[in-house]
Coordinates of C-alpha atoms and ligand atoms in Angstrom, one line a residue:
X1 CA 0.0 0.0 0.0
X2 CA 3.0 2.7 0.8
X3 CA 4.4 1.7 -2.1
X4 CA 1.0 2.7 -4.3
X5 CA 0.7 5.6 -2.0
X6 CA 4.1 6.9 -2.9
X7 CA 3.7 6.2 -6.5
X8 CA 0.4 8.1 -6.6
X9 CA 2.0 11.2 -4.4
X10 CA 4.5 11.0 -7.3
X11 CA 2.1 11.4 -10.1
X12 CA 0.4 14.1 -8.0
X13 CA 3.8 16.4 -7.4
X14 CA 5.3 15.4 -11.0
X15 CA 2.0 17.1 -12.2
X16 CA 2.3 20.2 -10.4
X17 CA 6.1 20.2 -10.8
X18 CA 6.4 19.9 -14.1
X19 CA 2.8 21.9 -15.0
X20 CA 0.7 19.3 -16.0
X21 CA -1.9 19.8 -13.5
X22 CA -2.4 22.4 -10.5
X23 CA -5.1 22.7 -8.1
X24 CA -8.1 25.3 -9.1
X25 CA -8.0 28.4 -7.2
X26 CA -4.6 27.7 -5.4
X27 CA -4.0 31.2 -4.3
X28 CA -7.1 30.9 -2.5
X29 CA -6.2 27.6 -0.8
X30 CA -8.1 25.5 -3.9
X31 CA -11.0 24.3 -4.0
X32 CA -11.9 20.8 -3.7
X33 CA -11.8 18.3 -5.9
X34 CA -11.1 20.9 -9.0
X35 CA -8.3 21.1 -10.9
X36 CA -7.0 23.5 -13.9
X37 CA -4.3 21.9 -17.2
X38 CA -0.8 23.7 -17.0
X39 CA 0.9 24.3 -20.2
X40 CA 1.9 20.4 -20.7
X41 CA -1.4 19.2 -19.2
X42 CA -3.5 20.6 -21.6
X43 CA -1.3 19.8 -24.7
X44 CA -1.4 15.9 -23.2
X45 CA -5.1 16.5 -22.3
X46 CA -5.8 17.5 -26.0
X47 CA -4.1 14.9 -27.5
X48 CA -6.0 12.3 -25.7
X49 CA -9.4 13.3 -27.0
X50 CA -8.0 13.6 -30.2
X51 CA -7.2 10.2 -30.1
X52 CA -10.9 9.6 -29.3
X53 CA -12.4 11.7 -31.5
X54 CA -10.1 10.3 -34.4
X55 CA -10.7 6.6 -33.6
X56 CA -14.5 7.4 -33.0
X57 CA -15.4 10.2 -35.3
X58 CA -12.7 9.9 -38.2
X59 CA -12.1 6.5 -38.7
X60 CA -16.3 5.3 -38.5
X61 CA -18.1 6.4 -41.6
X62 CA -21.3 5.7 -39.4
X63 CA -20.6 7.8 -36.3
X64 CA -20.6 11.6 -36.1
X65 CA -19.9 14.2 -33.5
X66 CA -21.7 17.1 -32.2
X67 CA -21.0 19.9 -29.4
X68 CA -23.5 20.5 -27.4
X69 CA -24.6 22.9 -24.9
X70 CA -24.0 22.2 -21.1
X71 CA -27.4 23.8 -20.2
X72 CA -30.2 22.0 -21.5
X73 CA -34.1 22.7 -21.2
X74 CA -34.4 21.1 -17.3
X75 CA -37.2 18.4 -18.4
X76 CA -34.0 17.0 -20.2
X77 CA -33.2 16.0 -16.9
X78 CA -36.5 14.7 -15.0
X79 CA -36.7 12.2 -18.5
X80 CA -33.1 11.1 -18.3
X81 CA -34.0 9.8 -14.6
X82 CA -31.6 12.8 -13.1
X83 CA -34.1 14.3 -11.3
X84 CA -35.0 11.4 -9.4
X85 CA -32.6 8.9 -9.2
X86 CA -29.1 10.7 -9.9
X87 CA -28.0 10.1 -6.1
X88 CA -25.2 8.7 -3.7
X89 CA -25.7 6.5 -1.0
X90 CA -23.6 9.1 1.6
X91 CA -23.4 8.2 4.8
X92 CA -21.6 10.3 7.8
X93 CA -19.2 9.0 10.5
X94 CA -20.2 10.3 14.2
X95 CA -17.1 10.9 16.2
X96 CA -14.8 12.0 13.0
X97 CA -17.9 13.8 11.1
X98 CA -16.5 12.8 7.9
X99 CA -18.7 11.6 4.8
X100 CA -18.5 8.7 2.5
X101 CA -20.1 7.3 -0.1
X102 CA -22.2 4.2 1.7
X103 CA -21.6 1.7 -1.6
X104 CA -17.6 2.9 -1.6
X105 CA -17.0 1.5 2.0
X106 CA -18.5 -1.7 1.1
X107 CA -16.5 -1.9 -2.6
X108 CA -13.0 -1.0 -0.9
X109 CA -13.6 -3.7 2.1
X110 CA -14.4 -6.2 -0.7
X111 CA -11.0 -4.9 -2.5
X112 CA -8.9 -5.4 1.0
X113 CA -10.4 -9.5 0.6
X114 CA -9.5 -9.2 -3.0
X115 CA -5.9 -7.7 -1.8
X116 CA -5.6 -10.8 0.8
X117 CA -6.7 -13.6 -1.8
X118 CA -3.9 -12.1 -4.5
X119 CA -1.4 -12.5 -1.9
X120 CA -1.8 -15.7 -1.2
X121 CA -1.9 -16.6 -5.5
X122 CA 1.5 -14.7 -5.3
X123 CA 2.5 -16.3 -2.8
X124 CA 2.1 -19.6 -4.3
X125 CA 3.1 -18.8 -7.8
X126 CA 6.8 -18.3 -5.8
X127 CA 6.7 -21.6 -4.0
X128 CA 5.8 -23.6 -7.2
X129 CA 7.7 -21.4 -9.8
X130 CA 6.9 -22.9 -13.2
X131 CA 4.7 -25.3 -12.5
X132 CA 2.4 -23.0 -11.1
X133 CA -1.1 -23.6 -12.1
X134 CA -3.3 -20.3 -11.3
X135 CA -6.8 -21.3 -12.3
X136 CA -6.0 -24.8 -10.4
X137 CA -5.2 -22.8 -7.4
X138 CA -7.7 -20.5 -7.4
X139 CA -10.1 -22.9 -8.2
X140 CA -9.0 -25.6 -4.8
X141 CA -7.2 -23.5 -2.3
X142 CA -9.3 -23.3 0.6
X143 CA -8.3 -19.8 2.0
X144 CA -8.7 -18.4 -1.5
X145 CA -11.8 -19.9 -2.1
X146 CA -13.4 -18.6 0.8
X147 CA -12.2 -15.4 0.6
X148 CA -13.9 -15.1 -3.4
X149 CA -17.2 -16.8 -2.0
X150 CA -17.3 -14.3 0.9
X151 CA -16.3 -11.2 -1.9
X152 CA -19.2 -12.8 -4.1
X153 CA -22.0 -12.8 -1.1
X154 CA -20.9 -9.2 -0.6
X155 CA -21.1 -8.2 -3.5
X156 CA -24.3 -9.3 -4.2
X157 CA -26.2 -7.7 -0.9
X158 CA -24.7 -4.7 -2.2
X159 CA -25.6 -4.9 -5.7
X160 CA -29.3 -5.7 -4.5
X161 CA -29.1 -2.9 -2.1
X162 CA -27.9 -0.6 -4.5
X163 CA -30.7 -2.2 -7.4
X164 CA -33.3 -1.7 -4.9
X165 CA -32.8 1.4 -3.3
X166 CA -32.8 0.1 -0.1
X167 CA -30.9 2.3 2.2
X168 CA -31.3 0.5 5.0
X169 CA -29.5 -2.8 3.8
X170 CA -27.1 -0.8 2.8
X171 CA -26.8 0.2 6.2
X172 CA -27.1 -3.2 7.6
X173 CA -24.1 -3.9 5.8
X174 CA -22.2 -1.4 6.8
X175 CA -22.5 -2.5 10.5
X176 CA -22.7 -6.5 9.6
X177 CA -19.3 -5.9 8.0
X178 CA -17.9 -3.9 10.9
X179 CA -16.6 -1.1 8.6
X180 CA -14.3 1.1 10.2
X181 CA -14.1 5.0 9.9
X182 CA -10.7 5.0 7.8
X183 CA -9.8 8.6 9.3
X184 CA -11.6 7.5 13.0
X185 CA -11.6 3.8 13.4
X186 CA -14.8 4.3 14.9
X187 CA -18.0 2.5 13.6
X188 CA -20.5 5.2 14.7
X189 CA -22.5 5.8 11.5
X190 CA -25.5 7.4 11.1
X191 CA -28.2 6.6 8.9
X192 CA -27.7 6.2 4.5
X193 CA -29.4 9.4 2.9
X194 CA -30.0 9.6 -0.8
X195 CA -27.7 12.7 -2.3
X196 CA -28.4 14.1 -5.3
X197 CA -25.5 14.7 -7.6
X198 CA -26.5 17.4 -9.8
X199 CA -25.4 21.4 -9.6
X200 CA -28.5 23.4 -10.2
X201 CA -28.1 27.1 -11.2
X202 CA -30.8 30.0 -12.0
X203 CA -32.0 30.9 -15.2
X204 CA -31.8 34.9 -16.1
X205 CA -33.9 36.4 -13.4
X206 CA -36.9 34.2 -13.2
X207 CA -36.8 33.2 -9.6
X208 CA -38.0 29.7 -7.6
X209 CA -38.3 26.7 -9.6
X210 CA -39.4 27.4 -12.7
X211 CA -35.4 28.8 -13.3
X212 CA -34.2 25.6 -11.9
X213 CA -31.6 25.1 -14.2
X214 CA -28.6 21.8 -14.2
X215 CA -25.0 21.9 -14.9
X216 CA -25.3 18.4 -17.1
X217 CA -24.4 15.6 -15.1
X218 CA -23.2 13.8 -18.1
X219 CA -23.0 14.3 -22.3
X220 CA -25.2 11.5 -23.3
X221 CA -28.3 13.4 -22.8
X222 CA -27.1 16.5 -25.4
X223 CA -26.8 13.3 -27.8
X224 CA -30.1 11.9 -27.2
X225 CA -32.1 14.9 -27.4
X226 CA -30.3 15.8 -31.0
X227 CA -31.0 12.5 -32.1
X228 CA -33.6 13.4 -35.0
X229 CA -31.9 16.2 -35.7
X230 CA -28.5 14.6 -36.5
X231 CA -29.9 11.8 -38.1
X232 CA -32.2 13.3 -40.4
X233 CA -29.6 16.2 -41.5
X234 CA -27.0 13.9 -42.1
X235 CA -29.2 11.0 -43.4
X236 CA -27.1 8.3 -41.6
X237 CA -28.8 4.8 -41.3
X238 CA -29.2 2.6 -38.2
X239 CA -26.9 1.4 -37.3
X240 CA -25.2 4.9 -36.4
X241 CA -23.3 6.5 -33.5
X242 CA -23.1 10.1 -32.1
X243 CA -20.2 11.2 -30.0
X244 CA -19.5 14.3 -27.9
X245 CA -16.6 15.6 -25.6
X246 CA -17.5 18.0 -23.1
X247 CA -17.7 19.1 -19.4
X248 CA -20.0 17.2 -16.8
X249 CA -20.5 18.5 -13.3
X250 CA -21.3 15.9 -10.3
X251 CA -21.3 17.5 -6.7
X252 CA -19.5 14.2 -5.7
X253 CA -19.7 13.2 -2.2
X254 CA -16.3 12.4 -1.7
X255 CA -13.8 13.5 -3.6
X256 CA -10.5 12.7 -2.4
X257 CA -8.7 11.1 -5.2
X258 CA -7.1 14.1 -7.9
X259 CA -8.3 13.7 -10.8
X260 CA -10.2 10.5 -10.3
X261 CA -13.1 12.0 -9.0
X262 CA -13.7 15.5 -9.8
X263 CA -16.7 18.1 -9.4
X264 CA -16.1 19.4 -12.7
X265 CA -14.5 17.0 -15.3
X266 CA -14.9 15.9 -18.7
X267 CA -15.9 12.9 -21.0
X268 CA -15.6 11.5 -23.9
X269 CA -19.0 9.9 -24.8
X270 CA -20.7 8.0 -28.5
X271 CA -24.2 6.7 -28.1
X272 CA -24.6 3.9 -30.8
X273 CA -27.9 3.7 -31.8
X274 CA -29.3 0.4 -33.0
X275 CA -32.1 -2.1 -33.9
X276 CA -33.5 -3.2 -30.8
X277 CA -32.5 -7.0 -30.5
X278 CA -29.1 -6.2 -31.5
X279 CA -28.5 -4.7 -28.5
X280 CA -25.9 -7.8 -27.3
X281 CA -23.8 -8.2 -30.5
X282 CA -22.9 -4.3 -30.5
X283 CA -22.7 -4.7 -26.9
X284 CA -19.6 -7.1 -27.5
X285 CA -18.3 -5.2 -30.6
X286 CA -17.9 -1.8 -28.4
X287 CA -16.3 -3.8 -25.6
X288 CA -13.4 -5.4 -27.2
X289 CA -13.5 -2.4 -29.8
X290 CA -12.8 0.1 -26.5
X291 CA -10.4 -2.5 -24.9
X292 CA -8.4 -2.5 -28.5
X293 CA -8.1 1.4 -28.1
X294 CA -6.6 1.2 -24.6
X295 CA -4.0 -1.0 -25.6
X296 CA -3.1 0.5 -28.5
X297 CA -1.2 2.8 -25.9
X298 CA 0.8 0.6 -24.9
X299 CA -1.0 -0.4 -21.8
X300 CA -0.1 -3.9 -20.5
X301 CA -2.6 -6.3 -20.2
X302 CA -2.3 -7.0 -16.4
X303 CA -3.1 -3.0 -16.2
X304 CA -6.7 -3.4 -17.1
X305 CA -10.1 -5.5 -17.0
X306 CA -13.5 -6.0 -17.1
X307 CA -15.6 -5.4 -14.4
X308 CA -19.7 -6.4 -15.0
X309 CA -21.9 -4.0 -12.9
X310 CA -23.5 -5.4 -9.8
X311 CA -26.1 -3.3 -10.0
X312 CA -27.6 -2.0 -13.1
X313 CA -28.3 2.0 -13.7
X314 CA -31.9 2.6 -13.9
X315 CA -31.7 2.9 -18.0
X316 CA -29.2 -0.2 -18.8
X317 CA -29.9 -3.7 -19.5
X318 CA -26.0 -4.5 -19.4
X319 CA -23.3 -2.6 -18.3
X320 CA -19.6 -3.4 -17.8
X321 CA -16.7 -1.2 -16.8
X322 CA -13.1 -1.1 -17.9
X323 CA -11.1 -0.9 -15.1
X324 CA -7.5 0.7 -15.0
X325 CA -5.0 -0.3 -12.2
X326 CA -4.7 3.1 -10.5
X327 CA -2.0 3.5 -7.9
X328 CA -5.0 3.1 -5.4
X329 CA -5.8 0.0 -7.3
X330 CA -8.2 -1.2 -9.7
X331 CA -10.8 1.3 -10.7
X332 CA -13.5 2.2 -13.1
X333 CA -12.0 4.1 -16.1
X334 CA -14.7 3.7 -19.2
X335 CA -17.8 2.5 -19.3
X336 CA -20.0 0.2 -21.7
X337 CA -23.8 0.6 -21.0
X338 CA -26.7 -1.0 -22.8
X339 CA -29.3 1.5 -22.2
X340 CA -32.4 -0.2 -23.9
X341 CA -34.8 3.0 -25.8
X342 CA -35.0 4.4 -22.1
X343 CA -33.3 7.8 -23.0
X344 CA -35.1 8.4 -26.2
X345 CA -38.6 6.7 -24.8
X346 CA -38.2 8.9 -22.2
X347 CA -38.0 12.5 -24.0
X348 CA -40.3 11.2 -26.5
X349 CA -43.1 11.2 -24.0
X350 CA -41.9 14.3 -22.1
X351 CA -41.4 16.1 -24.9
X352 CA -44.7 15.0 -26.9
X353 CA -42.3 14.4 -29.6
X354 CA -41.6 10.6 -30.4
X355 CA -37.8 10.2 -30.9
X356 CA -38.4 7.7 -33.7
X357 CA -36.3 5.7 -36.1
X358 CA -38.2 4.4 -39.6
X359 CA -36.1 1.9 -40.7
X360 CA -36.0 1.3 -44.2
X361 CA -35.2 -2.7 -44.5
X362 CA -37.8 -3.3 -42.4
X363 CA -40.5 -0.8 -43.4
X364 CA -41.1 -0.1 -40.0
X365 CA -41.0 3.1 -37.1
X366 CA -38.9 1.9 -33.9
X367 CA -37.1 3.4 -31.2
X368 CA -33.5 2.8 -31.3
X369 CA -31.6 0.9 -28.4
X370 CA -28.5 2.3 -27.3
X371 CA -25.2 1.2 -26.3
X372 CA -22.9 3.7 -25.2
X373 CA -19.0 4.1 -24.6
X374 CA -18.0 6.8 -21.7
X375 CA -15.0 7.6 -20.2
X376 CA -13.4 10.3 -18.4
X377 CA -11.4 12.4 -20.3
X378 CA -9.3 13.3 -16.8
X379 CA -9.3 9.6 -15.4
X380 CA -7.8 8.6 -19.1
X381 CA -5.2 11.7 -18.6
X382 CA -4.4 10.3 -15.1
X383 CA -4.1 6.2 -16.4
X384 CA -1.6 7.9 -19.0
X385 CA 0.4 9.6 -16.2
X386 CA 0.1 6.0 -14.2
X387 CA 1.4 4.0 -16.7
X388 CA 4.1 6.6 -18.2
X389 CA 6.1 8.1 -15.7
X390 CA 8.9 6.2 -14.6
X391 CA 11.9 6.3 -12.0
X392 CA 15.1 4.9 -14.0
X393 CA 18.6 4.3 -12.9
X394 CA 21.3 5.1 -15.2
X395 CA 24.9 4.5 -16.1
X396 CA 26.8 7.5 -17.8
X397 CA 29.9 6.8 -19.6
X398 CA 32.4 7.0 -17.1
X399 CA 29.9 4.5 -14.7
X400 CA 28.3 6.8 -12.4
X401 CA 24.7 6.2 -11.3
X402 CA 22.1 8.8 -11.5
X403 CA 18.2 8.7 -11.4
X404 CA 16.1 10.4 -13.9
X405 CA 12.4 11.1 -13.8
X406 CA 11.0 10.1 -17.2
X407 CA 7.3 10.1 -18.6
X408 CA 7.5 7.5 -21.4
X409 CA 4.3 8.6 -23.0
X410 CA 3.2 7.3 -26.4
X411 CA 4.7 9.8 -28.7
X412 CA 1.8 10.5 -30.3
X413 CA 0.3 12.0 -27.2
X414 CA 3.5 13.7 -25.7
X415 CA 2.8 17.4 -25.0
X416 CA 5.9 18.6 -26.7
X417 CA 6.9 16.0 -29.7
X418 CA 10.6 17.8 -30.1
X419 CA 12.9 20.2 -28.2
X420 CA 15.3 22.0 -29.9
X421 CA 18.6 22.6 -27.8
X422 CA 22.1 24.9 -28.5
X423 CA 25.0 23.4 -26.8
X424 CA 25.9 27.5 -26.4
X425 CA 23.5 29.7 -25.8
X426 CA 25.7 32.8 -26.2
X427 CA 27.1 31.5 -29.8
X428 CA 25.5 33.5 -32.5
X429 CA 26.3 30.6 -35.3
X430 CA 24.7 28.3 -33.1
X431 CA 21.6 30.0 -31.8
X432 CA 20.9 31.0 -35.6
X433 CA 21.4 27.8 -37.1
X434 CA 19.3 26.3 -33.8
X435 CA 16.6 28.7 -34.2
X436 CA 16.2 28.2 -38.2
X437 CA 15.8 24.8 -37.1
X438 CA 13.0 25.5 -34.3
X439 CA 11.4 27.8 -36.5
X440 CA 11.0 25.1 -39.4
X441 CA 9.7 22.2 -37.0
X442 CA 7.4 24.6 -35.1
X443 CA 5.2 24.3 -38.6
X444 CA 4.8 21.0 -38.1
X445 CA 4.9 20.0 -34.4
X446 CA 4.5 21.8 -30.9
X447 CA 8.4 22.1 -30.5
X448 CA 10.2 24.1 -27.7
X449 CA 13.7 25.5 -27.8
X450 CA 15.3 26.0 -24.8
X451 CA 18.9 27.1 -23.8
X452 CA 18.3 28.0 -20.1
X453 CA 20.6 24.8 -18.7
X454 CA 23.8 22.7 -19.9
X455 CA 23.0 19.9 -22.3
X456 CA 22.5 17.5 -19.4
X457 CA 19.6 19.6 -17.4
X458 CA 17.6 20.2 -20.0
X459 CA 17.5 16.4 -21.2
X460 CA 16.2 16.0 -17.6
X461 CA 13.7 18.6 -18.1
X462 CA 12.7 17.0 -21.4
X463 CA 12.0 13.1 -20.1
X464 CA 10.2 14.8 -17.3
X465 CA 7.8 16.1 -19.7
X466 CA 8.1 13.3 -22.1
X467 CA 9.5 15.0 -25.1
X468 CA 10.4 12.1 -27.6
X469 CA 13.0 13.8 -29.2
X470 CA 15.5 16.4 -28.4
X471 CA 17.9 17.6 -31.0
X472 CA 21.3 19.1 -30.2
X473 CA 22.8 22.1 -32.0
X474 CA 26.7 22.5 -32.0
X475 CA 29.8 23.3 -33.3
X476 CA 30.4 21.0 -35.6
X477 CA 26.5 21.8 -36.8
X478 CA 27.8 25.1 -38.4
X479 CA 30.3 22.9 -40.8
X480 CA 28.2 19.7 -41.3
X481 CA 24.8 20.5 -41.4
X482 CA 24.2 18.0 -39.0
X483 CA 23.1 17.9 -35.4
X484 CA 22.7 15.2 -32.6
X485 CA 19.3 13.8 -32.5
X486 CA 18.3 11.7 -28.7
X487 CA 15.2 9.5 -28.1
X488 CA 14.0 9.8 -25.5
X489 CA 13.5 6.1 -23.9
X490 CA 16.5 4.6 -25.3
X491 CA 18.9 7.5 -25.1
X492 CA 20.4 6.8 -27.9
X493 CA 22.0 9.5 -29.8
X494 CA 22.6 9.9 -33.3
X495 CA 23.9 12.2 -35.8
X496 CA 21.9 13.1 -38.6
X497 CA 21.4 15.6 -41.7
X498 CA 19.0 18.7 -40.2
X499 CA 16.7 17.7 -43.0
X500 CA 16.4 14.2 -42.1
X501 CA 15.2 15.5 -38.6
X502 CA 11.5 16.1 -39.0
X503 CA 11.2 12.7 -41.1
X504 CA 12.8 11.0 -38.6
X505 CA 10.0 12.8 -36.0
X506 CA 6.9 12.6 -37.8
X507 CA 7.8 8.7 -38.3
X508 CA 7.4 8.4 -34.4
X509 CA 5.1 10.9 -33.2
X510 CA 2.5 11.0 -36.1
X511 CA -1.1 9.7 -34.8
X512 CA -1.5 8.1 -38.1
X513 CA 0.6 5.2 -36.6
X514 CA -1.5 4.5 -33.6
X515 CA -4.8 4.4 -35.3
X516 CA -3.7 1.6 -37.5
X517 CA -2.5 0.0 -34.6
X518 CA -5.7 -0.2 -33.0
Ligands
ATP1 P1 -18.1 6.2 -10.4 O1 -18.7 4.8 -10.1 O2 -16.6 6.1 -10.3 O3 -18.7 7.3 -9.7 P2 -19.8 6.4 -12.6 O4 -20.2 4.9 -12.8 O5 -20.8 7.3 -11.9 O6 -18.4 6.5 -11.9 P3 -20.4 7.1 -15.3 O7 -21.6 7.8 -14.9 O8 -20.5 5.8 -15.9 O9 -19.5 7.0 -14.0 O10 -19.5 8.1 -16.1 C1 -18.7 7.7 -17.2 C2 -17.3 8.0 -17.0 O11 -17.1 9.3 -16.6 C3 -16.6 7.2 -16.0 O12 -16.2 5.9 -16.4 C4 -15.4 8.1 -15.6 O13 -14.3 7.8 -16.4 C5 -16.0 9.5 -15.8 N1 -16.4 10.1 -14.5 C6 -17.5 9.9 -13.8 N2 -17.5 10.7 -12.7 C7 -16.3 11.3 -12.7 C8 -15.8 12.3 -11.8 N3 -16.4 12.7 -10.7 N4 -14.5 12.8 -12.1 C9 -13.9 12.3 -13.2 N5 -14.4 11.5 -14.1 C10 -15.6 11.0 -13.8

């Protein structure tokens, strides 16, 4: 656990450090759970949904995207199910007044069971070494066995709890499990409440609830209610997607975890409209399809998996998350919801408009079914940082060790894709020929020059942001036309012709490359 806890204080300081991310507000002290992009963060930030909207939006003839507005008429909200049902099980702690989420406690003392039953598979994968038989093991080891029977009971009183509404089982569990106040150690709790997650705002001056206004909750809805629009102005056939990045707001209960859980954050949602009956085959397609674009990245296998929902969402007839392994462990990152016709049934009948579909094969009006992709564009950002940034030991050439801080993202999402670097910054030959090169390579990539160190600080500086390439200007530059070009996980360094460089760039960094891939 210290371990994961040091790794994650890493992540947190290298953001703030290096100005990827700082808290919102922070001459004011911050305020909680917000967060603003520095320079790098919102380079790395916007290459990400790039990436998304690319592999969504570009490379499907059938899907399209729109941008819609965050306020939306407020009956939007009452048909999504918002109104009524958007809530948190919160539940406060009596001697150390601190809140929770009520299904969070019960998730995280499953995951400590989950912890204990993975050491014991570790354990035994030692003692056997290659003969090791995992699934044999799992399946017949007594102590692991109970501990996934007594994870699966849990589970499932939650999961009905949480289906049902039923605060009071939720309670029940609570105390039945003898869940601990993890600031107090006490297990004083009061009562589960129902909190509802939405930010509500005024409209112009009309006062009382009439104004009632929401900061969306989530993008989907935007999608839904455009549905006839889109479809009929861009004449796209069932079955057809719609996908949106924007801001969501969710007065979270408990927000403790960066940029895990934020009040104000942002996703990256497509709503895949469909023939209802088809709902389970597209259901699979956009599972593995999703899972394909996460480990296009790079992203080991062991760093993510499935997850089915114990309890379904009021619209979804299947829903499954993929999970990322956080430095607080395993988490949802995206998820994969089959939402029936609830969403356009729904404004359909509130709006007295049906939100139909006729379907020309079939000669027939239906209501689409739905199965949606959503993840969070910050949660993404903050599995990128997880799996990029990187402690290394190094040799130099006369064998002394040094450590450098390195964040090996995937070139094509690096904030800066090429620093340009004088050996002398006070050499006129060198700074020219340096800054004809920076000013040629700015045309095609977000370069950075930089002369403010020796050669050796501001590689540092450049693997700290994640820079693939850094290019070296020198003496020998003025007679050969050539400079030193370094990558950035390999350290290698080579010497090539100035106009071999941005070849030699684009080849790596180019998002061409990692579509394909996926
Ligand atoms: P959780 O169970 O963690 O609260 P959720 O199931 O409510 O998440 P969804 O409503 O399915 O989340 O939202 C889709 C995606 O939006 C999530 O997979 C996540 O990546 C992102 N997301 C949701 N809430 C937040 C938040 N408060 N901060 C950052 N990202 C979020």
């Amino acid at each position: 656990m210290s371990n994961q806890n040091d790794a994650f204080k890493k992540i947190i300081a290298h953001s703030k450090e290096y100005g990827f991310i700082y808290q919102s507000s922070e001459i004011y002290d911050g305020l909680s759970a917000v967060y603003d992009y520095g320079p790098y963060g919102s380079e790395l930030k916007k290459n990400i949904k790039e990436y998304w909207w690319k592999s969504m939006v570009q490379m499907n003839e059938n899907i399209v995207g729109i941008d819609a507005s965050i306020l939306m008429h407020p009956t939007t909200w009452k048909a999504s199910g918002h109104v009524d049902a958007f809530n948190d099980p919160l539940i406060d702690n009596k001697t150390s007044n601190k809140r929770y989420r009520a299904d969070v406690l019960v998730e995280e003392y499953i995951a400590k069971i989950e912890a204990k039953a993975n050491k014991e598979i570790t354990k035994a994968a030692k003692r056997f070494g290659e003969s090791f038989d995992k699934d044999q093991f799992v399946a017949t080891n007594p102590r692991v066995v109970k501990y996934h029977t007594e994870m699966e009971t849990i589970a499932n009183r939650l999961g009905k709890a949480m289906t049902d509404g039923n605060l009071d089982d939720l309670k029940e569990l609570i105390v039945d499990l003898k869940i601990a106040c993890p600031e107090s150690g006490s297990r004083e709790w009061t009562d589960v409440r129902q909190f509802n997650l939405m930010f509500s705002t005024q409209l112009g001056t009309i006062a009382g609830e009439a104004g009632v206004l929401y900061l969306r909750p989530e993008t989907a809805q935007g999608i839904f209610v455009n549905f006839s629009n889109v479809q009929k102005t861009t004449r796209q056939k069932i079955p057809f997607g719609i996908a949106q990045i924007g801001k969501a707001f969710r007065n979270e209960i408990v927000a403790r975890q960066f940029i895990f859980r934020m009040r104000e954050f942002e996703q990256m949602e497509m709503q895949f409209f469909i023939k209802p009956g088809t709902q389970q085959e597209w259901y699979k397609h956009w599972k593995e399809s999703r899972l394909r674009w996460h480990k296009a990245l790079g992203t080991a296998d062991d760093m993510l998996r499935f997850h089915d929902h114990d309890s379904l969402a009021h619209y979804a007839d299947a829903a499954v998350d993929i999970e990322f392994n956080f430095p607080f462990g395993f988490k949802e990152l995206e998820g994969i919801h089959s939402r029936t016709d609830f969403d356009l049934r729904a404004h359909g009948e509130h709006s007295g408009r049906k939100q139909q579909y006729f379907d020309p094969t079939i000669n027939e009006n239906y209501v689409p079914y739905v199965v949606e992709t959503s993840i969070g564009c910050d949660r993404m950002f903050l599995s990128v940082m997880t799996n990029s940034l990187i402690e290394e030991t190094i040799t130099d050439a006369k064998g002394k060790t040094s450590t450098r801080d390195v964040l090996k993202v995937h070139p094509a999402l690096a904030p800066i894709k090429c620093a340009v670097l004088p050996l002398k910054r006070n050499h006129e030959g060198i700074v020219a020929k340096a800054k004809g090169i920076f000013d040629d390579l700015k045309l095609s990539f977000n370069c950075q020059y930089d002369d403010t160190g020796s050669i050796g600080k501001l590689y540092r500086r450049q693997d700290a942001i994640g820079t693939p390439y850094c290019i070296t200007v020198d003496f020998d530059s003025l007679d050969d036309n050539m400079v030193t070009i370094r990558e950035r996980d390999s350290m290698t360094q080579e010497r090539v012709p100035i106009d071999k460089v941005e070849g030699i760039v684009r080849e790596r960094v180019n998002m061409k490359q990692l579509l394909k891939s996926i």
